[in-house]
JSON list of C-alpha atoms and ligand atoms in Angstrom, two decimals:
[
{"chain": "A", "resi": 1, "resn": "PRO", "atom": "CA", "xyz": [17.78, 6.66, 9.44]},
{"chain": "A", "resi": 2, "resn": "ALA", "atom": "CA", "xyz": [14.67, 5.43, 10.94]},
{"chain": "A", "resi": 3, "resn": "ASN", "atom": "CA", "xyz": [14.31, 2.51, 12.89]},
{"chain": "A", "resi": 4, "resn": "TYR", "atom": "CA", "xyz": [12.13, -0.34, 11.58]},
{"chain": "A", "resi": 5, "resn": "ASN", "atom": "CA", "xyz": [13.46, -3.33, 13.80]},
{"chain": "A", "resi": 6, "resn": "GLY", "atom": "CA", "xyz": [10.53, -5.32, 15.11]},
{"chain": "A", "resi": 7, "resn": "THR", "atom": "CA", "xyz": [7.73, -7.85, 14.56]},
{"chain": "A", "resi": 8, "resn": "TYR", "atom": "CA", "xyz": [4.54, -6.67, 13.19]},
{"chain": "A", "resi": 9, "resn": "ASN", "atom": "CA", "xyz": [1.12, -8.38, 12.56]},
{"chain": "A", "resi": 10, "resn": "MET", "atom": "CA", "xyz": [-1.49, -7.55, 9.87]},
{"chain": "A", "resi": 11, "resn": "ILE", "atom": "CA", "xyz": [-4.37, -5.52, 10.88]},
{"chain": "A", "resi": 12, "resn": "SER", "atom": "CA", "xyz": [-5.70, -4.46, 7.41]},
{"chain": "A", "resi": 13, "resn": "ASN", "atom": "CA", "xyz": [-5.15, -5.38, 3.62]},
{"chain": "A", "resi": 14, "resn": "GLU", "atom": "CA", "xyz": [-6.92, -3.54, 0.98]},
{"chain": "A", "resi": 15, "resn": "ASN", "atom": "CA", "xyz": [-6.77, -4.30, -2.87]},
{"chain": "A", "resi": 16, "resn": "PHE", "atom": "CA", "xyz": [-4.46, -7.39, -2.05]},
{"chain": "A", "resi": 17, "resn": "GLU", "atom": "CA", "xyz": [-6.58, -9.35, -4.87]},
{"chain": "A", "resi": 18, "resn": "SER", "atom": "CA", "xyz": [-5.98, -6.74, -7.68]},
{"chain": "A", "resi": 19, "resn": "TYR", "atom": "CA", "xyz": [-2.25, -6.51, -6.77]},
{"chain": "A", "resi": 20, "resn": "MET", "atom": "CA", "xyz": [-1.95, -10.35, -7.02]},
{"chain": "A", "resi": 21, "resn": "ARG", "atom": "CA", "xyz": [-3.84, -10.33, -10.12]},
{"chain": "A", "resi": 22, "resn": "ALA", "atom": "CA", "xyz": [-1.53, -7.74, -11.61]},
{"chain": "A", "resi": 23, "resn": "LEU", "atom": "CA", "xyz": [1.32, -10.10, -10.77]},
{"chain": "A", "resi": 24, "resn": "GLY", "atom": "CA", "xyz": [-0.41, -13.05, -12.59]},
{"chain": "A", "resi": 25, "resn": "ILE", "atom": "CA", "xyz": [-0.65, -15.12, -9.30]},
{"chain": "A", "resi": 26, "resn": "ASP", "atom": "CA", "xyz": [-2.97, -18.04, -9.91]},
{"chain": "A", "resi": 27, "resn": "PHE", "atom": "CA", "xyz": [-6.61, -18.25, -8.61]},
{"chain": "A", "resi": 28, "resn": "ALA", "atom": "CA", "xyz": [-6.11, -20.95, -6.14]},
{"chain": "A", "resi": 29, "resn": "THR", "atom": "CA", "xyz": [-3.11, -18.98, -4.62]},
{"chain": "A", "resi": 30, "resn": "ARG", "atom": "CA", "xyz": [-4.99, -15.80, -4.60]},
{"chain": "A", "resi": 31, "resn": "LYS", "atom": "CA", "xyz": [-7.91, -17.51, -2.71]},
{"chain": "A", "resi": 32, "resn": "ILE", "atom": "CA", "xyz": [-5.38, -18.83, 0.05]},
{"chain": "A", "resi": 33, "resn": "ALA", "atom": "CA", "xyz": [-3.34, -15.69, 0.25]},
{"chain": "A", "resi": 34, "resn": "ASN", "atom": "CA", "xyz": [-6.21, -13.37, 0.71]},
{"chain": "A", "resi": 35, "resn": "LEU", "atom": "CA", "xyz": [-7.29, -15.11, 3.96]},
{"chain": "A", "resi": 36, "resn": "LEU", "atom": "CA", "xyz": [-3.86, -14.71, 5.50]},
{"chain": "A", "resi": 37, "resn": "LYS", "atom": "CA", "xyz": [-2.73, -12.32, 8.04]},
{"chain": "A", "resi": 38, "resn": "PRO", "atom": "CA", "xyz": [1.00, -12.42, 7.66]},
{"chain": "A", "resi": 39, "resn": "GLN", "atom": "CA", "xyz": [3.66, -11.20, 10.24]},
{"chain": "A", "resi": 40, "resn": "LYS", "atom": "CA", "xyz": [6.43, -9.07, 9.31]},
{"chain": "A", "resi": 41, "resn": "VAL", "atom": "CA", "xyz": [9.91, -9.33, 10.99]},
{"chain": "A", "resi": 42, "resn": "ILE", "atom": "CA", "xyz": [12.21, -6.62, 10.17]},
{"chain": "A", "resi": 43, "resn": "GLU", "atom": "CA", "xyz": [15.99, -6.61, 11.23]},
{"chain": "A", "resi": 44, "resn": "GLN", "atom": "CA", "xyz": [17.63, -3.52, 10.55]},
{"chain": "A", "resi": 45, "resn": "ASN", "atom": "CA", "xyz": [21.23, -2.32, 11.02]},
{"chain": "A", "resi": 46, "resn": "GLY", "atom": "CA", "xyz": [21.49, 1.10, 9.73]},
{"chain": "A", "resi": 47, "resn": "ASP", "atom": "CA", "xyz": [20.85, 0.86, 5.88]},
{"chain": "A", "resi": 48, "resn": "PHE", "atom": "CA", "xyz": [21.04, -2.96, 5.88]},
{"chain": "A", "resi": 49, "resn": "PHE", "atom": "CA", "xyz": [17.49, -4.82, 6.09]},
{"chain": "A", "resi": 50, "resn": "ARG", "atom": "CA", "xyz": [16.19, -8.36, 6.42]},
{"chain": "A", "resi": 51, "resn": "MET", "atom": "CA", "xyz": [12.64, -8.54, 5.82]},
{"chain": "A", "resi": 52, "resn": "LYS", "atom": "CA", "xyz": [10.52, -11.56, 6.41]},
{"chain": "A", "resi": 53, "resn": "THR", "atom": "CA", "xyz": [7.00, -11.90, 5.69]},
{"chain": "A", "resi": 54, "resn": "ILE", "atom": "CA", "xyz": [5.61, -15.09, 7.59]},
{"chain": "A", "resi": 55, "resn": "SER", "atom": "CA", "xyz": [2.35, -16.82, 7.06]},
{"chain": "A", "resi": 56, "resn": "SER", "atom": "CA", "xyz": [0.91, -20.14, 7.74]},
{"chain": "A", "resi": 57, "resn": "PHE", "atom": "CA", "xyz": [0.88, -20.85, 3.91]},
{"chain": "A", "resi": 58, "resn": "ARG", "atom": "CA", "xyz": [4.29, -19.37, 2.54]},
{"chain": "A", "resi": 59, "resn": "ASN", "atom": "CA", "xyz": [7.05, -17.24, 3.65]},
{"chain": "A", "resi": 60, "resn": "TYR", "atom": "CA", "xyz": [8.93, -14.49, 1.73]},
{"chain": "A", "resi": 61, "resn": "SER", "atom": "CA", "xyz": [12.28, -12.90, 2.81]},
{"chain": "A", "resi": 62, "resn": "THR", "atom": "CA", "xyz": [14.30, -10.32, 1.33]},
{"chain": "A", "resi": 63, "resn": "GLU", "atom": "CA", "xyz": [17.90, -8.56, 2.15]},
{"chain": "A", "resi": 64, "resn": "PHE", "atom": "CA", "xyz": [18.98, -5.34, 0.92]},
{"chain": "A", "resi": 65, "resn": "THR", "atom": "CA", "xyz": [21.02, -2.29, 1.70]},
{"chain": "A", "resi": 66, "resn": "VAL", "atom": "CA", "xyz": [19.30, 1.14, 0.87]},
{"chain": "A", "resi": 67, "resn": "GLY", "atom": "CA", "xyz": [20.90, 2.65, -2.02]},
{"chain": "A", "resi": 68, "resn": "THR", "atom": "CA", "xyz": [22.27, -0.61, -3.40]},
{"chain": "A", "resi": 69, "resn": "GLU", "atom": "CA", "xyz": [20.62, -2.07, -6.54]},
{"chain": "A", "resi": 70, "resn": "TYR", "atom": "CA", "xyz": [20.09, -5.98, -6.02]},
{"chain": "A", "resi": 71, "resn": "GLU", "atom": "CA", "xyz": [18.89, -8.97, -7.82]},
{"chain": "A", "resi": 72, "resn": "GLU", "atom": "CA", "xyz": [15.59, -9.89, -6.32]},
{"chain": "A", "resi": 73, "resn": "GLU", "atom": "CA", "xyz": [13.83, -13.17, -7.10]},
{"chain": "A", "resi": 74, "resn": "THR", "atom": "CA", "xyz": [10.06, -13.08, -6.01]},
{"chain": "A", "resi": 75, "resn": "LYS", "atom": "CA", "xyz": [10.13, -16.73, -4.95]},
{"chain": "A", "resi": 76, "resn": "GLY", "atom": "CA", "xyz": [6.78, -18.01, -3.99]},
{"chain": "A", "resi": 77, "resn": "LEU", "atom": "CA", "xyz": [5.11, -14.90, -5.08]},
{"chain": "A", "resi": 78, "resn": "ASP", "atom": "CA", "xyz": [5.11, -14.55, -9.01]},
{"chain": "A", "resi": 79, "resn": "ASN", "atom": "CA", "xyz": [8.65, -16.05, -9.28]},
{"chain": "A", "resi": 80, "resn": "ARG", "atom": "CA", "xyz": [10.08, -13.12, -11.29]},
{"chain": "A", "resi": 81, "resn": "LYS", "atom": "CA", "xyz": [13.56, -11.45, -11.26]},
{"chain": "A", "resi": 82, "resn": "CYS", "atom": "CA", "xyz": [13.65, -7.84, -10.56]},
{"chain": "A", "resi": 83, "resn": "LYS", "atom": "CA", "xyz": [16.37, -5.49, -10.30]},
{"chain": "A", "resi": 84, "resn": "SER", "atom": "CA", "xyz": [15.26, -3.92, -7.06]},
{"chain": "A", "resi": 85, "resn": "MET", "atom": "CA", "xyz": [16.45, -0.64, -5.36]},
{"chain": "A", "resi": 86, "resn": "VAL", "atom": "CA", "xyz": [15.52, 0.77, -2.05]},
{"chain": "A", "resi": 87, "resn": "THR", "atom": "CA", "xyz": [15.99, 4.37, -1.11]},
{"chain": "A", "resi": 88, "resn": "TRP", "atom": "CA", "xyz": [15.02, 6.66, 1.83]},
{"chain": "A", "resi": 89, "resn": "ASP", "atom": "CA", "xyz": [12.24, 9.30, 1.32]},
{"chain": "A", "resi": 90, "resn": "SER", "atom": "CA", "xyz": [12.96, 11.08, 4.52]},
{"chain": "A", "resi": 91, "resn": "ASP", "atom": "CA", "xyz": [11.95, 8.23, 6.91]},
{"chain": "A", "resi": 92, "resn": "LYS", "atom": "CA", "xyz": [10.05, 6.24, 4.28]},
{"chain": "A", "resi": 93, "resn": "LEU", "atom": "CA", "xyz": [11.53, 3.17, 2.49]},
{"chain": "A", "resi": 94, "resn": "VAL", "atom": "CA", "xyz": [10.83, 3.22, -1.12]},
{"chain": "A", "resi": 95, "resn": "CYS", "atom": "CA", "xyz": [11.54, 0.50, -3.46]},
{"chain": "A", "resi": 96, "resn": "ILE", "atom": "CA", "xyz": [11.54, 0.24, -7.39]},
{"chain": "A", "resi": 97, "resn": "GLN", "atom": "CA", "xyz": [11.33, -3.29, -8.61]},
{"chain": "A", "resi": 98, "resn": "LYS", "atom": "CA", "xyz": [12.65, -3.04, -12.33]},
{"chain": "A", "resi": 99, "resn": "GLY", "atom": "CA", "xyz": [11.59, -6.00, -14.40]},
{"chain": "A", "resi": 100, "resn": "GLU", "atom": "CA", "xyz": [8.80, -7.48, -16.67]},
{"chain": "A", "resi": 101, "resn": "LYS", "atom": "CA", "xyz": [6.01, -5.55, -14.80]},
{"chain": "A", "resi": 102, "resn": "LYS", "atom": "CA", "xyz": [5.51, -2.04, -15.26]},
{"chain": "A", "resi": 103, "resn": "ASN", "atom": "CA", "xyz": [5.24, 0.54, -12.29]},
{"chain": "A", "resi": 104, "resn": "ARG", "atom": "CA", "xyz": [6.27, -2.35, -9.70]},
{"chain": "A", "resi": 105, "resn": "GLY", "atom": "CA", "xyz": [7.36, -1.32, -6.32]},
{"chain": "A", "resi": 106, "resn": "TRP", "atom": "CA", "xyz": [6.53, -0.56, -2.78]},
{"chain": "A", "resi": 107, "resn": "LYS", "atom": "CA", "xyz": [6.68, 1.83, 0.09]},
{"chain": "A", "resi": 108, "resn": "HIS", "atom": "CA", "xyz": [7.23, 1.18, 3.84]},
{"chain": "A", "resi": 109, "resn": "TRP", "atom": "CA", "xyz": [6.63, 3.70, 6.55]},
{"chain": "A", "resi": 110, "resn": "LEU", "atom": "CA", "xyz": [6.01, 3.96, 10.30]},
{"chain": "A", "resi": 111, "resn": "GLU", "atom": "CA", "xyz": [3.11, 5.66, 12.14]},
{"chain": "A", "resi": 112, "resn": "GLU", "atom": "CA", "xyz": [3.33, 5.40, 15.84]},
{"chain": "A", "resi": 113, "resn": "ASP", "atom": "CA", "xyz": [3.20, 1.56, 16.48]},
{"chain": "A", "resi": 114, "resn": "GLU", "atom": "CA", "xyz": [2.04, 0.90, 13.06]},
{"chain": "A", "resi": 115, "resn": "LEU", "atom": "CA", "xyz": [3.85, -0.40, 9.99]},
{"chain": "A", "resi": 116, "resn": "HIS", "atom": "CA", "xyz": [2.41, 0.82, 6.66]},
{"chain": "A", "resi": 117, "resn": "LEU", "atom": "CA", "xyz": [3.04, -0.89, 3.29]},
{"chain": "A", "resi": 118, "resn": "GLU", "atom": "CA", "xyz": [1.87, 0.17, -0.05]},
{"chain": "A", "resi": 119, "resn": "LEU", "atom": "CA", "xyz": [2.52, -2.37, -2.75]},
{"chain": "A", "resi": 120, "resn": "THR", "atom": "CA", "xyz": [2.08, -1.26, -6.60]},
{"chain": "A", "resi": 121, "resn": "CYS", "atom": "CA", "xyz": [2.18, -3.20, -9.62]},
{"chain": "A", "resi": 122, "resn": "GLU", "atom": "CA", "xyz": [0.98, -1.77, -13.07]},
{"chain": "A", "resi": 123, "resn": "ASP", "atom": "CA", "xyz": [-2.38, 0.02, -11.94]},
{"chain": "A", "resi": 124, "resn": "ALA", "atom": "CA", "xyz": [-2.78, -1.88, -8.80]},
{"chain": "A", "resi": 125, "resn": "VAL", "atom": "CA", "xyz": [-2.18, -0.53, -5.47]},
{"chain": "A", "resi": 126, "resn": "CYS", "atom": "CA", "xyz": [-2.44, -2.49, -2.31]},
{"chain": "A", "resi": 127, "resn": "LYS", "atom": "CA", "xyz": [-2.37, -1.09, 1.21]},
{"chain": "A", "resi": 128, "resn": "GLN", "atom": "CA", "xyz": [-1.45, -2.97, 4.20]},
{"chain": "A", "resi": 129, "resn": "VAL", "atom": "CA", "xyz": [-1.21, -2.05, 7.80]},
{"chain": "A", "resi": 130, "resn": "TYR", "atom": "CA", "xyz": [0.56, -4.01, 10.58]},
{"chain": "A", "resi": 131, "resn": "LYS", "atom": "CA", "xyz": [0.56, -3.34, 14.39]},
{"chain": "A", "resi": 132, "resn": "ARG", "atom": "CA", "xyz": [3.80, -3.74, 16.34]},
{"chain": "A", "resi": 133, "resn": "ALA", "atom": "CA", "xyz": [3.61, -7.35, 18.30]},
{"chain": "B", "resi": 201, "resn": "RET", "atom": "C1", "xyz": [2.41, -14.31, 0.64]},
{"chain": "B", "resi": 201, "resn": "RET", "atom": "C2", "xyz": [1.82, -15.44, 0.61]},
{"chain": "B", "resi": 201, "resn": "RET", "atom": "C3", "xyz": [1.85, -16.12, -0.77]},
{"chain": "B", "resi": 201, "resn": "RET", "atom": "C4", "xyz": [1.04, -15.39, -1.83]},
{"chain": "B", "resi": 201, "resn": "RET", "atom": "C5", "xyz": [1.77, -13.84, -1.62]},
{"chain": "B", "resi": 201, "resn": "RET", "atom": "C6", "xyz": [2.33, -13.46, -0.58]},
{"chain": "B", "resi": 201, "resn": "RET", "atom": "C7", "xyz": [2.75, -11.93, -0.59]},
{"chain": "B", "resi": 201, "resn": "RET", "atom": "C8", "xyz": [3.97, -11.49, -0.07]},
{"chain": "B", "resi": 201, "resn": "RET", "atom": "C9", "xyz": [4.20, -10.14, -0.36]},
{"chain": "B", "resi": 201, "resn": "RET", "atom": "C10", "xyz": [5.45, -9.73, 0.34]},
{"chain": "B", "resi": 201, "resn": "RET", "atom": "C11", "xyz": [6.12, -8.50, 0.30]},
{"chain": "B", "resi": 201, "resn": "RET", "atom": "C12", "xyz": [7.20, -8.32, 0.71]},
{"chain": "B", "resi": 201, "resn": "RET", "atom": "C13", "xyz": [7.97, -6.92, 0.80]},
{"chain": "B", "resi": 201, "resn": "RET", "atom": "C14", "xyz": [9.14, -7.03, 1.48]},
{"chain": "B", "resi": 201, "resn": "RET", "atom": "C15", "xyz": [10.15, -5.87, 1.33]},
{"chain": "B", "resi": 201, "resn": "RET", "atom": "O1", "xyz": [11.24, -6.07, 1.54]},
{"chain": "B", "resi": 201, "resn": "RET", "atom": "C16", "xyz": [2.08, -13.62, 1.96]},
{"chain": "B", "resi": 201, "resn": "RET", "atom": "C17", "xyz": [4.09, -14.58, 0.78]},
{"chain": "B", "resi": 201, "resn": "RET", "atom": "C18", "xyz": [1.48, -13.09, -3.05]},
{"chain": "B", "resi": 201, "resn": "RET", "atom": "C19", "xyz": [3.49, -9.26, -1.09]},
{"chain": "B", "resi": 201, "resn": "RET", "atom": "C20", "xyz": [7.40, -5.62, 0.24]}
]
């Protein structure tokens, strides 16, 4: 599989506000979260991933094995439970987060020294780009 290991800093973030609204995140949290430039730290061992989103306000971490459904608790985001499953689409990582929210998931892919992330919830699509630190 592709190698995502590394530390990446956010360089762009489109439609994060509508994504957070779709998740039902409160106004005050959205105002703060919109100003953040988080860092992604990815540890990968084959199909096993640890992904950390680090910011001055709040952090979010997940661990998963590609191809294995897991219970995700979106602690510090919208605090819901999802049955999440990540699969490979060639070198892209594609996650479907089954739960209360329709059409929820994300895609990660690499382009040169950039990590791209598309986050979807209902009809909201947020596009983020991170650059290798
Ligand atoms: C922050 C700050 C607090 C509010 C929100 C956040 C959003 C984090 C997101 C993380 C996505 C992580 C993924 C991990 C994959 O394994 C920055 C923690 C809403 C959207 C896709």
